[in-house]
Coordinates of C-alpha atoms (C1' of nucleotides) and ligand atoms in Angstrom, one line a residue:
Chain A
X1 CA 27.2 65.5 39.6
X2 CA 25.5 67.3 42.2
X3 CA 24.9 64.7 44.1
X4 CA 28.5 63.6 43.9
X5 CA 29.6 67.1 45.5
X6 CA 26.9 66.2 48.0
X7 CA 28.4 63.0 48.9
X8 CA 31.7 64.6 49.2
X9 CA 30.5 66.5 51.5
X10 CA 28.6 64.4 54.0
X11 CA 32.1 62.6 53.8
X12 CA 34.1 65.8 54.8
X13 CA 31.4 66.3 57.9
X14 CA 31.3 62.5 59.1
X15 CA 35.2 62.8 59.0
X16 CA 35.6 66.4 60.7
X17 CA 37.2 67.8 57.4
X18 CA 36.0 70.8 56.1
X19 CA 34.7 71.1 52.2
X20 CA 37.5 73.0 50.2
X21 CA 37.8 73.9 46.4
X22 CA 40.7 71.8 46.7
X23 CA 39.1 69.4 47.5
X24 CA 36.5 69.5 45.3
X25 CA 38.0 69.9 42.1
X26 CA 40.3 66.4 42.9
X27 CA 37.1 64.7 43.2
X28 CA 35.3 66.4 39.8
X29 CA 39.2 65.1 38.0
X30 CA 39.1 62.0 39.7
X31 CA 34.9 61.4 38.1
X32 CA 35.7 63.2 35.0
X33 CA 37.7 59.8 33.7
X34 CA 36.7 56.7 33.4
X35 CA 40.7 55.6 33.8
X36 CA 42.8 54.4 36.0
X37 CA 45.5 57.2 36.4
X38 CA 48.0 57.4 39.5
X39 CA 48.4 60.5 41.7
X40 CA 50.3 62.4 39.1
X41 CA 48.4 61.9 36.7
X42 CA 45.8 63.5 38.3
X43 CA 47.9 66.2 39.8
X44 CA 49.1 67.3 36.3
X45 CA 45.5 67.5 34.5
X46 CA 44.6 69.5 37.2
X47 CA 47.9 71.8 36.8
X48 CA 46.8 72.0 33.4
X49 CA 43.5 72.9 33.3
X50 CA 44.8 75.7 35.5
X51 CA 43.5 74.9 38.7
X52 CA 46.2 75.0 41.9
X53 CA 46.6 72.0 43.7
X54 CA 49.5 70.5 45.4
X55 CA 50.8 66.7 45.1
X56 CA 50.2 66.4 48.8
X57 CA 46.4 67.5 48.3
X58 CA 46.1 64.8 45.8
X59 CA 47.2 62.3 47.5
X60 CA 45.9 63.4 51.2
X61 CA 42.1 63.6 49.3
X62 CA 42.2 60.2 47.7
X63 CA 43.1 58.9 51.2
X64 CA 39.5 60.0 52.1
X65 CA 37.6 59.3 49.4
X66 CA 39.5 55.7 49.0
X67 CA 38.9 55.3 52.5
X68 CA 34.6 56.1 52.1
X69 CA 34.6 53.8 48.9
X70 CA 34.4 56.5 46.5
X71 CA 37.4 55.6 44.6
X72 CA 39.3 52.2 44.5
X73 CA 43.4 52.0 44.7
X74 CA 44.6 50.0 42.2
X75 CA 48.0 48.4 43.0
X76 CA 49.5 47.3 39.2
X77 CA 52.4 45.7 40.4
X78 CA 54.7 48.0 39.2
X79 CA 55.3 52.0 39.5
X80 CA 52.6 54.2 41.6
X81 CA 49.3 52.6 42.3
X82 CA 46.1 54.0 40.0
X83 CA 42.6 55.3 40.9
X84 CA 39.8 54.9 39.8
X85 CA 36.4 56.7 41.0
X86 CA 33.5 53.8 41.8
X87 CA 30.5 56.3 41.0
X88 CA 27.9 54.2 38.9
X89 CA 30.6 51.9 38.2
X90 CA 29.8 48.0 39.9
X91 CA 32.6 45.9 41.3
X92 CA 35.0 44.5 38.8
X93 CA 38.5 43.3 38.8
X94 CA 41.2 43.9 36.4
X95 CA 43.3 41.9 34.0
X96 CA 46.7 43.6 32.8
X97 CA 48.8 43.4 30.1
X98 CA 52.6 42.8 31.2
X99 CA 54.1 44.1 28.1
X100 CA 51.9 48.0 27.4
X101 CA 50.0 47.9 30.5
X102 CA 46.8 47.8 29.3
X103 CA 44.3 47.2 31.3
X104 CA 40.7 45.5 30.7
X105 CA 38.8 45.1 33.2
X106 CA 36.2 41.6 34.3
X107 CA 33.6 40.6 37.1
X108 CA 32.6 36.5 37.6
X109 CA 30.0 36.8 40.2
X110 CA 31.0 32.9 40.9
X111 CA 34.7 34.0 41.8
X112 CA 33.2 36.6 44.3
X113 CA 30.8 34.1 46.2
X114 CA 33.6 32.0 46.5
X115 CA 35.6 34.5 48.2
X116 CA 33.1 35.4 50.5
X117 CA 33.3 31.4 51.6
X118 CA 37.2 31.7 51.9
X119 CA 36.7 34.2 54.2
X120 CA 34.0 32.6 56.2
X121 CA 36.6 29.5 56.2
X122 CA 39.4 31.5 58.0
X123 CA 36.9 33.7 60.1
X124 CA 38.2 36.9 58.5
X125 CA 36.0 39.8 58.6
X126 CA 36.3 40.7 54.4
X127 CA 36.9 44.0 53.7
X128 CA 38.8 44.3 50.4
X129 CA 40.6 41.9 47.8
X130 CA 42.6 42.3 44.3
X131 CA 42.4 39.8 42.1
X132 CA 44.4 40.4 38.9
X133 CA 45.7 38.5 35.9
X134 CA 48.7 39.6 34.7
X135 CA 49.8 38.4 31.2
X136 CA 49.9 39.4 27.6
X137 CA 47.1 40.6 26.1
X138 CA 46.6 39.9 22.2
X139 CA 48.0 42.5 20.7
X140 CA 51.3 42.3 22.7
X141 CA 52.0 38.1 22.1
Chain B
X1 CA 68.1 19.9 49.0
X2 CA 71.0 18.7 46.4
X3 CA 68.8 18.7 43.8
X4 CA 67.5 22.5 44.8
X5 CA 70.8 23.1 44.5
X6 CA 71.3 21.8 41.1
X7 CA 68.5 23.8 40.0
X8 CA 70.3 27.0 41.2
X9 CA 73.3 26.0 39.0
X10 CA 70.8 25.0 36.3
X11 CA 69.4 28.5 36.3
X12 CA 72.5 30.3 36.8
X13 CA 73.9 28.6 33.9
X14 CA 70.8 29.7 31.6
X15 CA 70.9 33.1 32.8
X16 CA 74.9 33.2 32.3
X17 CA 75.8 34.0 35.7
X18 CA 77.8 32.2 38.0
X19 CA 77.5 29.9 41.3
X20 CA 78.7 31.9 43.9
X21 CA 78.1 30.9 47.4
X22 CA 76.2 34.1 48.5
X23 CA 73.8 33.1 45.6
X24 CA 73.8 29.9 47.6
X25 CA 73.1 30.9 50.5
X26 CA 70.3 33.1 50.1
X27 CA 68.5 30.4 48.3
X28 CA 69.0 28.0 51.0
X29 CA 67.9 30.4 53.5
X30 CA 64.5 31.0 52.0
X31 CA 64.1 27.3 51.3
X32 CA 64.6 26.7 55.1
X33 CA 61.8 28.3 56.0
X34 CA 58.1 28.0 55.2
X35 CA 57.2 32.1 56.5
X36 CA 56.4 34.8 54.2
X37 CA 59.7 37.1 54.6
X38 CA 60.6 40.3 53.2
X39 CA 64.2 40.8 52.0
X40 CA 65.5 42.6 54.9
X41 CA 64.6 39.7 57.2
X42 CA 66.1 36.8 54.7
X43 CA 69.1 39.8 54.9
X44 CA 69.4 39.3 58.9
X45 CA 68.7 35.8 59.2
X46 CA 71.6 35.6 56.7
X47 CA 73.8 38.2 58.9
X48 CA 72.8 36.4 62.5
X49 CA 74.3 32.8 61.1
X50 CA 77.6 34.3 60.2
X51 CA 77.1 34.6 57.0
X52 CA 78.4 37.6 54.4
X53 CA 76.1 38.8 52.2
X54 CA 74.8 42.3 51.4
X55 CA 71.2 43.5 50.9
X56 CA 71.4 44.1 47.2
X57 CA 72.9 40.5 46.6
X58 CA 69.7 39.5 48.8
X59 CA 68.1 41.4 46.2
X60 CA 69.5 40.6 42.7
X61 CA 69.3 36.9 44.2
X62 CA 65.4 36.7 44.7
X63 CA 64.6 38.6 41.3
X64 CA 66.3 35.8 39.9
X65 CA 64.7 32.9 41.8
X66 CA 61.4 35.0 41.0
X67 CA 62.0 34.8 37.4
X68 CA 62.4 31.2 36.7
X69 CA 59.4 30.4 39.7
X70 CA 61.0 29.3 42.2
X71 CA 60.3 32.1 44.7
X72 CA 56.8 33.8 44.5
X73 CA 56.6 37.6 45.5
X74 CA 54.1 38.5 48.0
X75 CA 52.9 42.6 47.4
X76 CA 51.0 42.5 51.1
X77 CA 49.5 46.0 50.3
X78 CA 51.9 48.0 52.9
X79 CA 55.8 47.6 53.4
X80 CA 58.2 45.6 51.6
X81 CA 57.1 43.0 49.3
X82 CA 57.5 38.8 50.8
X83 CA 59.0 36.1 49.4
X84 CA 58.4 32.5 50.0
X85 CA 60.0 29.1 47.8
X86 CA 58.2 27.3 45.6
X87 CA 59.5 24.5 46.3
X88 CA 57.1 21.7 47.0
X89 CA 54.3 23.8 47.3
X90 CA 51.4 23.9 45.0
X91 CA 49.8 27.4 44.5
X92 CA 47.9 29.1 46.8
X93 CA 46.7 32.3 47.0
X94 CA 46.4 34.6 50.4
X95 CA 43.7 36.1 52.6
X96 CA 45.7 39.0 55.2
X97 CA 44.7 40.5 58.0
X98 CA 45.0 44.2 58.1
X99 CA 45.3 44.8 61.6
X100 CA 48.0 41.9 62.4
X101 CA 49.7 40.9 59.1
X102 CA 48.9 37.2 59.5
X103 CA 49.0 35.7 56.4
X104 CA 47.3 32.2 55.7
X105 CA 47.0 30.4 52.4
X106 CA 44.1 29.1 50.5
X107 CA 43.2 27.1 47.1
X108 CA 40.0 27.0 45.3
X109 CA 40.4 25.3 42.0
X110 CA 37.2 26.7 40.9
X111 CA 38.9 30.3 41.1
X112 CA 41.6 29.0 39.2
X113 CA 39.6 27.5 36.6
X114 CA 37.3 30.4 36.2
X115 CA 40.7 32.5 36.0
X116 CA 41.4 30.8 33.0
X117 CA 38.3 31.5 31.4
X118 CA 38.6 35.0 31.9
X119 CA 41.8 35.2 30.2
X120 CA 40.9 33.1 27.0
X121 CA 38.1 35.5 26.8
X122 CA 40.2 38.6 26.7
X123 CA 43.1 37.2 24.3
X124 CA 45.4 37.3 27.0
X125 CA 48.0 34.7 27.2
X126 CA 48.0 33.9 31.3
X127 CA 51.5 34.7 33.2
X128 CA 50.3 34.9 36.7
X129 CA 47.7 36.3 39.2
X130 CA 47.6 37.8 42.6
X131 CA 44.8 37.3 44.2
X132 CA 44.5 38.5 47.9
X133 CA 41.6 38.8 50.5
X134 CA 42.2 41.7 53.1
X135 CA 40.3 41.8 56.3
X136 CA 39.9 41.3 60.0
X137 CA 40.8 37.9 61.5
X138 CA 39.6 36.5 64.5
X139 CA 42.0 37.7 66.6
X140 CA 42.0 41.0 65.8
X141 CA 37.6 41.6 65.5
Chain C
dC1 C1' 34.4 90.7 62.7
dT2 C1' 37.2 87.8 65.6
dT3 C1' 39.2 84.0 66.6
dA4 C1' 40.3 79.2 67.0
dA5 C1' 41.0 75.4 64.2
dC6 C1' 41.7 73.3 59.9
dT7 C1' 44.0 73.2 55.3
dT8 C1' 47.4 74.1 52.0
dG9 C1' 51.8 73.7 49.6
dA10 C1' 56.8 73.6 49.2
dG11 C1' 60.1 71.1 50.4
dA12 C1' 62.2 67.8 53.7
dC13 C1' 61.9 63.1 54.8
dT14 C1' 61.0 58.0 54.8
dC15 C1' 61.4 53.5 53.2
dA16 C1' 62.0 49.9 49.8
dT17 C1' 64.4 49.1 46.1
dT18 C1' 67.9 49.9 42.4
dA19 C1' 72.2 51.8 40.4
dT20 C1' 77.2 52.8 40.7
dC21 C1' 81.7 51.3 40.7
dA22 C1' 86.1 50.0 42.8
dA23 C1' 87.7 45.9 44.8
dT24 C1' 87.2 40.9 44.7
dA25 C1' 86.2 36.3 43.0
dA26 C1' 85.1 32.8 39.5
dG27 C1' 86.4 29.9 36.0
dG28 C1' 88.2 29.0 31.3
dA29 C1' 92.6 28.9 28.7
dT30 C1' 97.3 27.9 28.9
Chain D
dA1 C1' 98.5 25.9 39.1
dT2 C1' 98.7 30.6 37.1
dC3 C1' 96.9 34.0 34.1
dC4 C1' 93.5 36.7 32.5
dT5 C1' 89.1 38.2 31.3
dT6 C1' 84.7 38.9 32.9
dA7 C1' 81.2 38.6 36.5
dT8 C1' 80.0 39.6 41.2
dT9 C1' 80.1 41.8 45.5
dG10 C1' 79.1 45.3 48.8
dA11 C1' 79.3 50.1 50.6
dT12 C1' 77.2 53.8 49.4
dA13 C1' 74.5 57.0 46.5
dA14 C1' 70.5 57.5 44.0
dT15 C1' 65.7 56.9 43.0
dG16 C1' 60.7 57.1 43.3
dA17 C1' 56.4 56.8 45.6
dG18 C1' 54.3 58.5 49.2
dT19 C1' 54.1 61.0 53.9
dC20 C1' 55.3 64.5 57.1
dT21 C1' 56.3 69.4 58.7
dC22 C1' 55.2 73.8 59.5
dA23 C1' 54.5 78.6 58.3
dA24 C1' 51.1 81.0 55.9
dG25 C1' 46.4 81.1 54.2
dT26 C1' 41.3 79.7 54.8
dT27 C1' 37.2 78.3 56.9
dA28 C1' 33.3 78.8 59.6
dA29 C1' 31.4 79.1 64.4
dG30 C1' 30.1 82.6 67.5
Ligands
ZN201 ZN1 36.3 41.0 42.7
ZN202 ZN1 38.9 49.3 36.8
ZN203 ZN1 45.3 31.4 42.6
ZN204 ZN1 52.0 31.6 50.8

DNA sequence: CTTAACTTGAGACTCATTATCAATAAGGAT
DNA sequence: ATCCTTATTGATAATGAGTCTCAAGTTAAG
């Protein structure tokens, strides 16, 4: 935890930003889940826990910590994208319900190698990718 | 191109809605062309030939053609979402570059496969899948 | 403690997309 | 062909996620 706060610091300092509680306390909401909740979410368990923090904050801090690999944007195809933090937490990719929106959430080390070769193939520089599934989980057919 | 055409009428008629040539046009228009276009640009292409057709008939046009598969929907991670027919094309999926947009298409069947896999395993009946690679081309290194 | 520079938050704004609704067009029945 | 009912169109308003603005408040270097 500590070492989180530490991390967010050194982040802060290589970009020029300064450490604020602000700041702070949307990374400790952003680690204390294991979800994958958009902005608002966020903002609004903040509100509630009674710390003050504006929409703008949340979104302007993600930017940065999405942006130093510290949380992952999550683009679900439909309504505001969702974070997740990617402390202790190794690469996976996400398979999503169409009907409730559940989401689980899968890694196939095979389908990653094979990427890397796609991009090799095209001479792209990889930096990111999504891969997800959409269908209808068990429950929902 | 007929037979497109037929298909139109086919899926108009299943849908209950009727043949209307602005409906025909705007399917014409994104079968002419083999680019990844947003609506605004099928909109003008549309507008520059002469013909009349407003943005939200652009619109409620694609989400059917979307529906029934014969357009795919491109979410490029920033800006309006791309379309692009179906037509004679066998899936592929897309590796973008961040700094210039381009867009090309690969297949790896082993992806696919393993795709499959991954949704047996969770119970999830398979609809679709994005699956894009975002990072520096060539070009743009 | 001062001061310059950065951050915050309320609300305005953007942009893509969707909804509204009066005017128009389609197409089945006669 | 002409009605007549219902669907469609398009101009415009509305929405929703996310970004920008800027005055007021904080931070931290000196
Ligand atoms: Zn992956
Ligand atoms: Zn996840
Ligand atoms: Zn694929
Ligand atoms: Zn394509």
């Amino acid at each position: 935890m500590t070492n989180n706060l530490k991390k967010l610091k050194q982040v802060l300092a290589k970009e020029g930003l300064r450490f604020t509680c602000q700041r702070e306390e949307v990374w400790k909401e952003i680690l204390s889940s294991g979800e994958h909740r958009d902005a608002d979410e966020i903002y609004h368990s903040l509100r509630e826990k009674g710390i003050s923090v504006s929409r703008a904050t949340v979104y302007r801090t993600i930017d940065v910590l999405v942006k130093y690999n510290m949380v992952r944007k999550l683009d679900v195809g439909v309504g505001p994208s969702k974070f997740e933090h990617k402390i202790d937490i190794s690469h996976h990719d996400h398979i999503i319900c169409m009907k409730c929106g559940k989401i689980e959430e899968f890694v196939v080390n095979q389908i990653e190698n094979l990427q890397e070769r796609v991009a090799e193939q095209y001479s792209f520089k990889l930096v990111r990718h999504i891969h997800q599934l959409f269908g209808i989980c068990k429950d929902c057919q």
